[in-house]
Phi, psi and omega in degrees: 000138177268134179239132178234127177245131182222123175050042186276124182226138173211122178241150169242095187064237179273354183272126177274114179266331180207129176210081186243113181291318183202135174207128176235130180243118186279160178300132177086358177285148168249103187258125175260128174259123179233159180161160179288172177305137180082009182288337179109011183296309181293323177300316178299317178299316182293328175291320179297325185265011180059032174267345173227147175264131179288155172284332180199161177080188184203162170245138176237129177250108186051042179080004182254128173280114184299341178282344186248349182209152177255008183299329182293337185296329181294339184253006189238134172235133184215149169219115182256314181198183185297342178297344178280345183268162171249096197282353177268005175257158167283163176305318180298318179294323179296314180293323176298320177297314178300320178299318181295317182286344176260007180060037176258128175296154183301326179299323179289321176301311181300320181294318181289329179292339178298332180293345183255016184297322179292319178294321178299313178054035177073016187250346184247305183285143173072016183269348180056039178243144170290152180304324182296339182262004176279160174293164179301320180295320181286329171299319179300317178299316180300316180297318180293315178301317179298322180294327183267351193306314185265017177055060181289159178271352172228127178237127179237120182229124180263116180050056185293340181273353178302140172073353181274144175287166184305320180296314180295326176299316180293321177297319180297320177303314179293321180300313182289321178296315179296320180298316179298316181293319185282329186251340186071018183289156169274127181237131176236123177234149167250148178196145170275351180271098185299316185297314179298320180296316178297322183297324189251345188271144172269347181202146182229130177248128180259123178251143169215130180049042174081359184244152176280118180266321179218145175229103194244130167295153185222046175293124178052040175075023186295341181278351189303310184301316182292322179291318178297320178298320183291313185273345184087159180117189183239000000 
């Protein structure tokens, strides 16, 4: 899916949350959004998903303004925070619900969930727990699996590596890389984990105070040096 951002602005009082004159994300790109706390990453995601109304400008998803049409929703999978979950269901019930609203038969839901067995690692499926009673990491897994379930052409994940143990973080990197290769989907992730972002992204955009400071190609990790220099470290 192609995404175009033009003159997009969102303020909270005197605080600038988003001020992006132009951003285009091509079909099949894996875009990493990085920046310190308050940089505007989550605000940009919420504007893309029509969860916030901009003060000015617009986002277009394959030429569709998400504020004016819901056609884009069929092609989009996202997980921003626990508010996307239905926490009084078990994970199995939640995935069955997602399947129903996407007109997927349960057999297809079950088949697609098999692709997440490594990410699950025996911690989500078959536990007979409500989502609200899962650990933060396992809630994160449920949200990510739900976002990918119907194989959308646009995937938006906010801090997907949060709360995951090191093994699960590495599995998720492979899961997202394989998904991008197999489907050609556009994937946008935000993360404070520079190394994971560098590992999976084909391009990295650095935000600060709602503005794009750097837009870096990342073939074979080529953005690493510039990002390390910017944030400090070795």
